[in-house]
Amino acid sequence: MMFEDLFNFVLVGVFLSAVTSSVIPKSPSNTRPIDRPLSDENHFEDDEHNIEYDHDAFLGKDEARSFDQLTPAESARRLGIIYEKIDEDRNGLVTEEELGKWIRHIQKKQVEKEANTQWLEHLANQHLESSSELRWSDYLKRTYGSTDEELENHDDPEHLENDNKDAVARDRRRWDLADIDRNGQLTKEEFTYFVHPEEAVHTRNVVIEETLEDIDKDHDGFISLKEYIDDTVDDEDGEEIDPAWIADEEEDFREELDKNGDGKLDREEIEAWVMPNDYHSLIEEAKHLISEADSDKDGFLTKSEVVEKYELFVGSQATDYGELLSKHDEF
């Protein structure tokens, strides 16, 4: 390859990199809250327990690897500090409820961190100050790569590619609901509601609407068993589905989701499914951690039990509070 050709090749590569880094390919309205697990890891791999899942759930999946640089002694020491924060009543016994609250606290910090990262990226892309509000046109341009001409018509998505029309309409609906002061722009707090509408009362309903739009193929306002299974199978990326697995999903639908037993999910049941109020997965994880670390089987965790089992909670792994552990105001 001649030098001039190599130069042009590199120049094109840099240009493409700049373009792709300035556009977010996936809209937040394409993800349901139920699809955001406590960890990206599988809790069990070939029937073997995967403690990476527990680390992520207990400490926050984005930062759960930062303790890799710490010695076991230092990891255990910092875990002891975290224990003091979990033990709300300071009685030296962490309960299932306290541990569940902590995991929920970590999950909420993850939500805030994710929204803040996107917020700062949008502001940086538009050369705005951190205290600025984000305009819809700026969001649309960065997310969908719209031209100036398209931005002039951004309220009407007809000019966009077919694949983006529905996404833009859904995003605009979320945007308007999150825009508390109705000024057409989002503050950092309002943007968090836009990215995670399940976190606020005034935006939660849109999650139900989006779920129905995705799954309710006959548009009757309910999700039937068939629609539920079809949606679940769609998530398997074309892999061959085990009939036993489908049978388990059908049982879950009938026994866990369809509360009134009428064979379909209404809006209330959909809300309980995609935005569970009891944080069932959090309590299940709390029970699991207690069962694994509770050496005297009294149903509580002492500080010594947690520190002794530090590999279950952190190993030499990290916490979403890895940064905060070094701050005197937090620890």
mmCIF file of N, CA and C in Angstrom, residues 29 46 77 104 112 121 129 167 198 204:
data_model
loop_
_atom_site.group_PDB
_atom_site.id
_atom_site.type_symbol
_atom_site.label_atom_id
_atom_site.label_comp_id
_atom_site.label_asym_id
_atom_site.label_seq_id
_atom_site.Cartn_x
_atom_site.Cartn_y
_atom_site.Cartn_z
ATOM 1 N N SER A 29 -35.770 3.668 25.221
ATOM 2 C CA SER A 29 -37.130 3.127 25.241
ATOM 3 C C SER A 29 -37.202 1.713 24.672
ATOM 4 N N ASP A 46 -23.563 -24.085 34.273
ATOM 5 C CA ASP A 46 -23.483 -25.550 34.298
ATOM 6 C C ASP A 46 -23.657 -26.088 35.710
ATOM 7 N N ARG A 77 -11.081 -5.701 54.787
ATOM 8 C CA ARG A 77 -11.174 -4.508 55.630
ATOM 9 C C ARG A 77 -12.260 -3.564 55.107
ATOM 10 N N ARG A 104 -30.828 -2.870 46.764
ATOM 11 C CA ARG A 104 -31.645 -1.899 46.048
ATOM 12 C C ARG A 104 -30.913 -0.554 45.955
ATOM 13 N N GLU A 112 -28.514 5.816 38.493
ATOM 14 C CA GLU A 112 -28.079 7.212 38.487
ATOM 15 C C GLU A 112 -26.767 7.379 37.733
ATOM 16 N N GLU A 121 -22.302 12.776 28.287
ATOM 17 C CA GLU A 121 -21.927 12.538 26.893
ATOM 18 C C GLU A 121 -22.725 13.437 25.952
ATOM 19 N N GLU A 129 -22.430 23.322 28.972
ATOM 20 C CA GLU A 129 -21.954 23.266 30.343
ATOM 21 C C GLU A 129 -22.717 22.185 31.104
ATOM 22 N N ALA A 167 -39.115 4.395 17.289
ATOM 23 C CA ALA A 167 -38.211 4.720 18.392
ATOM 24 C C ALA A 167 -38.252 6.207 18.710
ATOM 25 N N GLU A 198 -39.118 4.056 35.114
ATOM 26 C CA GLU A 198 -39.639 3.250 36.223
ATOM 27 C C GLU A 198 -39.283 3.836 37.580
ATOM 28 N N ARG A 204 -43.809 6.233 35.180
ATOM 29 C CA ARG A 204 -43.878 4.765 35.218
ATOM 30 C C ARG A 204 -44.856 4.199 34.200
#
